[in-house]
Tab-separated table of N, CA and C in Angstrom:
chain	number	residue	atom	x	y	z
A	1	UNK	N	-10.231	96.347	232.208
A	1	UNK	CA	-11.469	96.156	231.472
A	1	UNK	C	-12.330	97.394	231.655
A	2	UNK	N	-13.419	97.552	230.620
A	2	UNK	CA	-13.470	98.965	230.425
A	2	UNK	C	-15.202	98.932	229.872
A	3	UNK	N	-15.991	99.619	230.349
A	3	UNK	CA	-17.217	99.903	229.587
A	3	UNK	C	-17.648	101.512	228.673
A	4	UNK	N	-17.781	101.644	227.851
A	4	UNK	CA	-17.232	103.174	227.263
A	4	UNK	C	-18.697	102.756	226.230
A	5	UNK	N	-18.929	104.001	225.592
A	5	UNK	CA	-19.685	104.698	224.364
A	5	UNK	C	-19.306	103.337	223.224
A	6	UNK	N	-18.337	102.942	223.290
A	6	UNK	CA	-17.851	101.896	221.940
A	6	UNK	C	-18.365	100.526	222.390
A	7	UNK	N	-18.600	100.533	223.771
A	7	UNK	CA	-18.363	98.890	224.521
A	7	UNK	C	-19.544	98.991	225.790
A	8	UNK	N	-21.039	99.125	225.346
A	8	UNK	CA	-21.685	98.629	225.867
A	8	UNK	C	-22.733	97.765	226.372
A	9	UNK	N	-23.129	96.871	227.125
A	9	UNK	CA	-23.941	95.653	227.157
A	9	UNK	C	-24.874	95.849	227.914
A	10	UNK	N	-26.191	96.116	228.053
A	10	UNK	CA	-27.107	96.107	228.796
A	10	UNK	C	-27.914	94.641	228.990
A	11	UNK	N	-28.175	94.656	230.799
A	11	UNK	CA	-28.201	93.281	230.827
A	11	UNK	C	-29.885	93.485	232.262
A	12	UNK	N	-30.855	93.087	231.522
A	12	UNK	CA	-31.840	92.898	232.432
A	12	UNK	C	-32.435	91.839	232.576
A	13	UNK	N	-33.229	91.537	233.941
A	13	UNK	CA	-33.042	89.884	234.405
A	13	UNK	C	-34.679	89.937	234.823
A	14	UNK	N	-35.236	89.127	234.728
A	14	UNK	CA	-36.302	88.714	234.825
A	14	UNK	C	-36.126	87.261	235.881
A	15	UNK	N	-36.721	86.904	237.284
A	15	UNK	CA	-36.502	86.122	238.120
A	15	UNK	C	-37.953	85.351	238.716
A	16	UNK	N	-38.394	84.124	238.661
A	16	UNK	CA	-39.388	83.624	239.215
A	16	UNK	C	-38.961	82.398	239.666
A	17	UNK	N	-39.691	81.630	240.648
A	17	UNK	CA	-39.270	80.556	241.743
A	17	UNK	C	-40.018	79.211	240.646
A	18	UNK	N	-39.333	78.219	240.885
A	18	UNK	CA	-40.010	76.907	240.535
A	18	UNK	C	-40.326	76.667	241.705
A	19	UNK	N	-41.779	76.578	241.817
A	19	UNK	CA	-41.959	75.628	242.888
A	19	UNK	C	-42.468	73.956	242.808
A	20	UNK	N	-42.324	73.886	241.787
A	20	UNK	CA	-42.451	72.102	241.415
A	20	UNK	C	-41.073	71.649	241.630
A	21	UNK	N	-39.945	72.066	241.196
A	21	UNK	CA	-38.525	71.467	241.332
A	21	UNK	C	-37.950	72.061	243.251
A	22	UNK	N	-38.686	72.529	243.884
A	22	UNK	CA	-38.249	73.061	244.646
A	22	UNK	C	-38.522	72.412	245.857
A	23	UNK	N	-37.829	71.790	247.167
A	23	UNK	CA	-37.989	71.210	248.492
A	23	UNK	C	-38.462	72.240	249.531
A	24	UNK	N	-38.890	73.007	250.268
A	24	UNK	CA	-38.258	73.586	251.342
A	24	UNK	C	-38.410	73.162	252.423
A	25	UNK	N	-38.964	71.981	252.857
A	25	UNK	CA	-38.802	70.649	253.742
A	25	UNK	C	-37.500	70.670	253.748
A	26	UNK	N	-36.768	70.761	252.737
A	26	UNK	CA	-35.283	70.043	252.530
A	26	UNK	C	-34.064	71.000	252.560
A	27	UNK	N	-34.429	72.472	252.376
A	27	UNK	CA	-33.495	73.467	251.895
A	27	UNK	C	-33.187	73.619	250.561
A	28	UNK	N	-34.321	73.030	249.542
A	28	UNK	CA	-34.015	73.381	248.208
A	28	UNK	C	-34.772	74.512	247.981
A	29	UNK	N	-34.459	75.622	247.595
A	29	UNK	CA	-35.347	76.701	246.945
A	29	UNK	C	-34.935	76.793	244.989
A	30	UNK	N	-35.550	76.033	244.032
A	30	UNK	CA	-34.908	77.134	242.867
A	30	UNK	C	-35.595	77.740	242.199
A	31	UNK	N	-34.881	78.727	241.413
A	31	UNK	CA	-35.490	79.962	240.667
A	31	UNK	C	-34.691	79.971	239.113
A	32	UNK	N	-35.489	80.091	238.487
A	32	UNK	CA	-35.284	80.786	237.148
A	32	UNK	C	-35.350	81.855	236.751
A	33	UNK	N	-34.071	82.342	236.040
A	33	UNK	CA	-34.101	83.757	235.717
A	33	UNK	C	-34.145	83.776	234.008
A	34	UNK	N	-34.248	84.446	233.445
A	34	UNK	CA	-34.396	84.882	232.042
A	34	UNK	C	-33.441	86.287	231.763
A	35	UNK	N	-32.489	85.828	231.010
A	35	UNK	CA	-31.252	87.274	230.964
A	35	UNK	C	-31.734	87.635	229.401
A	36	UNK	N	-31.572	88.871	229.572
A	36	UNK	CA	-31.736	89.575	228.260
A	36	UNK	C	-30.675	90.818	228.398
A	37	UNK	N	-29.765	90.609	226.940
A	37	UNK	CA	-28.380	91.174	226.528
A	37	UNK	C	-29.051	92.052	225.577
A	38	UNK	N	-28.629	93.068	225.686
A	38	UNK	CA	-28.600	93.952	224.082
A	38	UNK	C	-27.407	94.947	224.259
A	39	UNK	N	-26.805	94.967	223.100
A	39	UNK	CA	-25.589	96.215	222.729
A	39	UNK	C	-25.744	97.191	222.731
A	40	UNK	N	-25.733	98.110	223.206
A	40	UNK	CA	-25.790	99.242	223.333
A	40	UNK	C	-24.849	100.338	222.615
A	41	UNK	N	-23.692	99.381	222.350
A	41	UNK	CA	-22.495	100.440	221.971
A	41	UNK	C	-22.197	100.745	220.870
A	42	UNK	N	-21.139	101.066	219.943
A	42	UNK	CA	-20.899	101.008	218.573
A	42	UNK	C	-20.517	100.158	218.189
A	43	UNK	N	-19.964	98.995	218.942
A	43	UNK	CA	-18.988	97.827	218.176
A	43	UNK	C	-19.580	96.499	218.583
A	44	UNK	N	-19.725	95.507	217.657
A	44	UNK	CA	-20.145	93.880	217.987
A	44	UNK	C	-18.961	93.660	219.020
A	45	UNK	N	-19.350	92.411	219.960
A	45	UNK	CA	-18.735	91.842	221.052
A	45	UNK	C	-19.315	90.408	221.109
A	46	UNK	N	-18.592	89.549	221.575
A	46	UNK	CA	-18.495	88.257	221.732
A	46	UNK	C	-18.674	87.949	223.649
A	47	UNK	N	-19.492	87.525	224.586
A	47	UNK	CA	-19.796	86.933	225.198
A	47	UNK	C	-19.151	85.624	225.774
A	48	UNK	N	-17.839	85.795	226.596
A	48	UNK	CA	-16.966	84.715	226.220
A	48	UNK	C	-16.968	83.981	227.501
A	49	UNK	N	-17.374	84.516	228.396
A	49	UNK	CA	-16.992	84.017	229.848
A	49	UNK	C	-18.249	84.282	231.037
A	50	UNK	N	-18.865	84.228	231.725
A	50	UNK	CA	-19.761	84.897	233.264
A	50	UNK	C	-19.047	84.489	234.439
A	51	UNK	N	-19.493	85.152	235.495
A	51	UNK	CA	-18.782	85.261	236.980
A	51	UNK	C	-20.336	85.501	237.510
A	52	UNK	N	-20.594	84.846	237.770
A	52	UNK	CA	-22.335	85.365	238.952
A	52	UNK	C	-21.527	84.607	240.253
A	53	UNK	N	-22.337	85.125	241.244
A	53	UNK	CA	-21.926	85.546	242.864
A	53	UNK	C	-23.466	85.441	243.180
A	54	UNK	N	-23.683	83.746	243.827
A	54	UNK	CA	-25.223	84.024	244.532
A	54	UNK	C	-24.985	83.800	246.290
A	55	UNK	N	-26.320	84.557	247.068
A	55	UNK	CA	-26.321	84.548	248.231
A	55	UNK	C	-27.336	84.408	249.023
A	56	UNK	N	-27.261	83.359	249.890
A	56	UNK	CA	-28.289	83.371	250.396
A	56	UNK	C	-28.494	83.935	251.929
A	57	UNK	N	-29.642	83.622	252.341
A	57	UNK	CA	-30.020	84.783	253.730
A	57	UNK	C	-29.277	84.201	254.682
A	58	UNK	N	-28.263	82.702	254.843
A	58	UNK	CA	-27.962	82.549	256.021
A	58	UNK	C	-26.269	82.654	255.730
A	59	UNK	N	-26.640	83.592	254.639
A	59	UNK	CA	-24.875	84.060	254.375
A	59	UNK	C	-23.813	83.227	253.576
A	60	UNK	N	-24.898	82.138	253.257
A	60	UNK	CA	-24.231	81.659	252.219
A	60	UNK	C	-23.482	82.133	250.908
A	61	UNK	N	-22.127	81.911	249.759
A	61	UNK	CA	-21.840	82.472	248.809
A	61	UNK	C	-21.942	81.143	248.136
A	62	UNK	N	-22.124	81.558	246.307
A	62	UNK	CA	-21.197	80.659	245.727
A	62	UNK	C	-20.958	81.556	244.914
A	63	UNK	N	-19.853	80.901	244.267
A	63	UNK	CA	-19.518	81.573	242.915
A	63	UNK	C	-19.736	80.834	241.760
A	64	UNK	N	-19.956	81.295	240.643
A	64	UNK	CA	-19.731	80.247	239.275
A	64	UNK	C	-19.457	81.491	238.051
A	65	UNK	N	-18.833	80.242	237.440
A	65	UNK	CA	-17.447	80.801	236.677
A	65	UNK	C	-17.383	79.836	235.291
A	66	UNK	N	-17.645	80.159	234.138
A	66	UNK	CA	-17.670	79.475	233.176
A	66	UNK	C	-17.826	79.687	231.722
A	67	UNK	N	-17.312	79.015	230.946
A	67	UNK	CA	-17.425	79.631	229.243
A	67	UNK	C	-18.560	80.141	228.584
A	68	UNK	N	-19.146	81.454	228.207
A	68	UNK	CA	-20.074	81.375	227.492
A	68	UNK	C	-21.589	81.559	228.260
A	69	UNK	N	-22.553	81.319	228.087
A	69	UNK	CA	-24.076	80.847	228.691
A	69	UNK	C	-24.491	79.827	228.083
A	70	UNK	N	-25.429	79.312	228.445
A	70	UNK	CA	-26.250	78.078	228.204
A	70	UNK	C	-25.490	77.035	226.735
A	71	UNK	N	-24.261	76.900	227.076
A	71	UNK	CA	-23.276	76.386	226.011
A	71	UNK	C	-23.696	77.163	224.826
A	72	UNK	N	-23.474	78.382	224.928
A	72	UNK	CA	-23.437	79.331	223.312
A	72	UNK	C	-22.471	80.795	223.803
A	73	UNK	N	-21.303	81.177	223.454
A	73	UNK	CA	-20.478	82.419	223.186
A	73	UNK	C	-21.135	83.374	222.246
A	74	UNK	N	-22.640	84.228	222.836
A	74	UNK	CA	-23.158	84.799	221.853
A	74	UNK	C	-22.689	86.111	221.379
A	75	UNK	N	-22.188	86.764	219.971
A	75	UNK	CA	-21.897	87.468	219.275
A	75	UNK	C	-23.058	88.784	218.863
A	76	UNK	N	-22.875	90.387	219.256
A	76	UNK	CA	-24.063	90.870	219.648
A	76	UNK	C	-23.294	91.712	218.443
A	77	UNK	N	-24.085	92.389	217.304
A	77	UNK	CA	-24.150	93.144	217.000
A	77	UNK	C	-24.631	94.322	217.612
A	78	UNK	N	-23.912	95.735	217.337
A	78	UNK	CA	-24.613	96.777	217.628
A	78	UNK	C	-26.392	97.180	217.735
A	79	UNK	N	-27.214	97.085	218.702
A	79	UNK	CA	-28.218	97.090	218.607
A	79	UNK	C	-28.778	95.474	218.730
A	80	UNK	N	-28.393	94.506	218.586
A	80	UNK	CA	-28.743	93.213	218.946
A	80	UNK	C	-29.099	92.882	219.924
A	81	UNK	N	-29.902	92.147	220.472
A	81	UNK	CA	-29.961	91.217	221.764
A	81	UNK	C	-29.452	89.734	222.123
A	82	UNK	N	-29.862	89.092	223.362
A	82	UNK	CA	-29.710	87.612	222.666
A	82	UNK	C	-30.329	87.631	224.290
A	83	UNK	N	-30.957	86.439	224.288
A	83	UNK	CA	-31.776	86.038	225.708
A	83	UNK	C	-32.592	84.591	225.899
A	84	UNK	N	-31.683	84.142	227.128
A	84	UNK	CA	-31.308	82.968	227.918
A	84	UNK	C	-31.848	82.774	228.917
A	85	UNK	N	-32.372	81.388	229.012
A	85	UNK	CA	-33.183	81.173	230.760
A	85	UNK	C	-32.357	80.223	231.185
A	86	UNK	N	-32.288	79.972	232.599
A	86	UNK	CA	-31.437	79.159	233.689
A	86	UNK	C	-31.662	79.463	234.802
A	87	UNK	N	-31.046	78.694	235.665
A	87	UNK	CA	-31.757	78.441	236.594
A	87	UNK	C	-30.423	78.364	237.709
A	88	UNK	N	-31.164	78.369	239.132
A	88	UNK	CA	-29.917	78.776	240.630
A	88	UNK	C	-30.626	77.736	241.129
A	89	UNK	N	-30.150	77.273	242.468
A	89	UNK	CA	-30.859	76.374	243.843
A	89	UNK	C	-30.060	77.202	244.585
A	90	UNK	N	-30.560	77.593	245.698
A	90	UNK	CA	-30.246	77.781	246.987
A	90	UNK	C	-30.644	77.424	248.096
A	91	UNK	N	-29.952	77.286	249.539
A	91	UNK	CA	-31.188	76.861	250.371
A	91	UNK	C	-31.883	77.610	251.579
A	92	UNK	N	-32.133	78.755	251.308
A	92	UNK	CA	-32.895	80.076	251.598
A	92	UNK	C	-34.348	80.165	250.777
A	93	UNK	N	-35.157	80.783	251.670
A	93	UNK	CA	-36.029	81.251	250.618
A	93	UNK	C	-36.123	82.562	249.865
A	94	UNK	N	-35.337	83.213	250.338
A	94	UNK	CA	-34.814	84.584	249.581
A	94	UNK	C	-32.854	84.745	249.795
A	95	UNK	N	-33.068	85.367	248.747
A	95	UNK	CA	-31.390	85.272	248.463
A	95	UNK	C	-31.107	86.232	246.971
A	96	UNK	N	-29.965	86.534	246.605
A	96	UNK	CA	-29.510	87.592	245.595
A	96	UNK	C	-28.694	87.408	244.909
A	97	UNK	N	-28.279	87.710	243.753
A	97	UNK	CA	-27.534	87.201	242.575
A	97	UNK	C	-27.080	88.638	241.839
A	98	UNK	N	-25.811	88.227	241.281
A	98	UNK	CA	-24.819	89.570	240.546
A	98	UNK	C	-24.105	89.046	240.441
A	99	UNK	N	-23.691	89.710	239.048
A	99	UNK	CA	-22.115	89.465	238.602
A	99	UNK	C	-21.209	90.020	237.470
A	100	UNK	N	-20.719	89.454	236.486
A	100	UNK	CA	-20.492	90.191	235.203
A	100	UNK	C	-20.347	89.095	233.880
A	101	UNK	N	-20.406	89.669	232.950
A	101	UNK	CA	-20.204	89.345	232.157
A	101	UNK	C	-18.852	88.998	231.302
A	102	UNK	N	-18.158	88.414	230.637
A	102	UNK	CA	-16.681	88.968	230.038
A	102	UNK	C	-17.066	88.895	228.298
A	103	UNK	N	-16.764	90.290	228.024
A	103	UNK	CA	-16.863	90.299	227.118
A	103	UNK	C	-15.516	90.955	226.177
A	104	UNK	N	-15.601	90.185	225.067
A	104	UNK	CA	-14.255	90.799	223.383
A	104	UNK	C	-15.204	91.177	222.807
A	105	UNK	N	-14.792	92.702	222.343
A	105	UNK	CA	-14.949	93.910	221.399
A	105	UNK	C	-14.425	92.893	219.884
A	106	UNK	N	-15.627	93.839	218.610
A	106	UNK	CA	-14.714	93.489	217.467
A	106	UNK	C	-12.872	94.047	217.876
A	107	UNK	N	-13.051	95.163	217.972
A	107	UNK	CA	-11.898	95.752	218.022
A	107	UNK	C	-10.396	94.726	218.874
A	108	UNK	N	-10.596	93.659	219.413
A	108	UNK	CA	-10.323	93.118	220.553
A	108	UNK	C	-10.038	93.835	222.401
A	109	UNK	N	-10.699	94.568	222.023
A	109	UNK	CA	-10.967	95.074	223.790
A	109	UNK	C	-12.062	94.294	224.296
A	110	UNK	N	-11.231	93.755	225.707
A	110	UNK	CA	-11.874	93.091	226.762
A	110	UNK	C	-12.477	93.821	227.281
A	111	UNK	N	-13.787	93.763	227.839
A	111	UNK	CA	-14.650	94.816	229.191
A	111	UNK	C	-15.741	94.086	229.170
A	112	UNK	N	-16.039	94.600	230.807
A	112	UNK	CA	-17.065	93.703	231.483
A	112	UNK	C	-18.618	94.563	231.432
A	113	UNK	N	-19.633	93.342	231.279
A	113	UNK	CA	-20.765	93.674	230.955
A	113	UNK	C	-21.276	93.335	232.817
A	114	UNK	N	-22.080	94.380	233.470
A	114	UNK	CA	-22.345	94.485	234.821
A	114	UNK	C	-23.628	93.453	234.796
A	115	UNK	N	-23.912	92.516	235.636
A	115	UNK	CA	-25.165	91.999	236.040
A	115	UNK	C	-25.635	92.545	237.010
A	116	UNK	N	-26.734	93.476	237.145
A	116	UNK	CA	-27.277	93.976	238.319
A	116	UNK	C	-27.604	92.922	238.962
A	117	UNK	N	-27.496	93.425	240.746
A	117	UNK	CA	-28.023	92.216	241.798
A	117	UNK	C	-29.904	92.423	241.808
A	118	UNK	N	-30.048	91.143	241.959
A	118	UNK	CA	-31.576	90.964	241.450
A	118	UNK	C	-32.311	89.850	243.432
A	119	UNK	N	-32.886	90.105	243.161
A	119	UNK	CA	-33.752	89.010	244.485
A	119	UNK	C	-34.275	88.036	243.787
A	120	UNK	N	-34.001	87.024	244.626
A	120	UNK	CA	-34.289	85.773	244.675
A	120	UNK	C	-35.410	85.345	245.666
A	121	UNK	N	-36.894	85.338	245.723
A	121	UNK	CA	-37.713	85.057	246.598
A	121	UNK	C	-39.162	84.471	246.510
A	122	UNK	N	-39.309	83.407	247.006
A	122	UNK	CA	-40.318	82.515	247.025
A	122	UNK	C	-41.695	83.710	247.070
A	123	UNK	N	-42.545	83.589	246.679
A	123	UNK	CA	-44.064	84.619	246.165
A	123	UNK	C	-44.415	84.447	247.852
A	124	UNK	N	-44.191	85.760	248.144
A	124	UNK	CA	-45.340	86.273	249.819
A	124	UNK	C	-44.499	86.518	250.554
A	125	UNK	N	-43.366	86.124	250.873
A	125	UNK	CA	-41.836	85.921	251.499
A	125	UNK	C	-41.589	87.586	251.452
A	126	UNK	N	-41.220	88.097	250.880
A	126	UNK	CA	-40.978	89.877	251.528
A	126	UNK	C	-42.301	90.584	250.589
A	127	UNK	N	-42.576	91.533	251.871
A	127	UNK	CA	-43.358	92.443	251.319
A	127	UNK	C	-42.926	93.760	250.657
């Protein structure tokens, strides 16, 4: 899998804490992130798959692995965007998230769209 001049996805994340849905009596922390996709490259691509990798401070992993985002396989024209909110629990109050994307080229080339690792942290928690 391959990211090139023909095949690229830019992917920036926007991250804030719920603290109404959130325990930390309990070890619930969650956060909502807001992903925003745009193409960058010469060719439309299809959005077919994600892999995010979250972690929390006591070394916790998970992984998740699944079709698409928010049940939609979105289709980006050159220059297009498309942008999705959702949401993590962890039970840290700070913790980090990354992963990739899988994406099909019109052309049918597979290559992965990078999720930069982003922080996960309750407001006052790191300075």
């Amino acid at each position: 899998m391959s990211e090139s001049g023909d095949h690229h996805i830019q992917v920036q994340i926007n991250c804030s804490y719920v603290e109404s849905q959130s325990d930390p009596m309990h070890g619930r922390f969650v956060f909502a992130y807001t992903v925003t996709l745009r193409n960058l490259g010469k060719q439309g691509a299809r959005l077919v798959s994600r892999h995010w990798i979250i972690h929390d401070s006591n070394g916790k992993v998970q992984e998740v692995r699944g079709e698409g985002v928010v049940g939609e396989q979105p289709h980006l024209d050159p220059g297009q965007g498309f942008q999705y909110t959702s949401g993590a629990m962890i039970e840290t109050p700070v913790g980090t998230m990354h992963g990739t994307y899988q994406m099909v080229a019109d052309d049918g080339t597979r290559f992965e769209a990078v999720i930069p690792t982003f922080t996960l942290s309750v407001p006052r928690v790191l300075h």
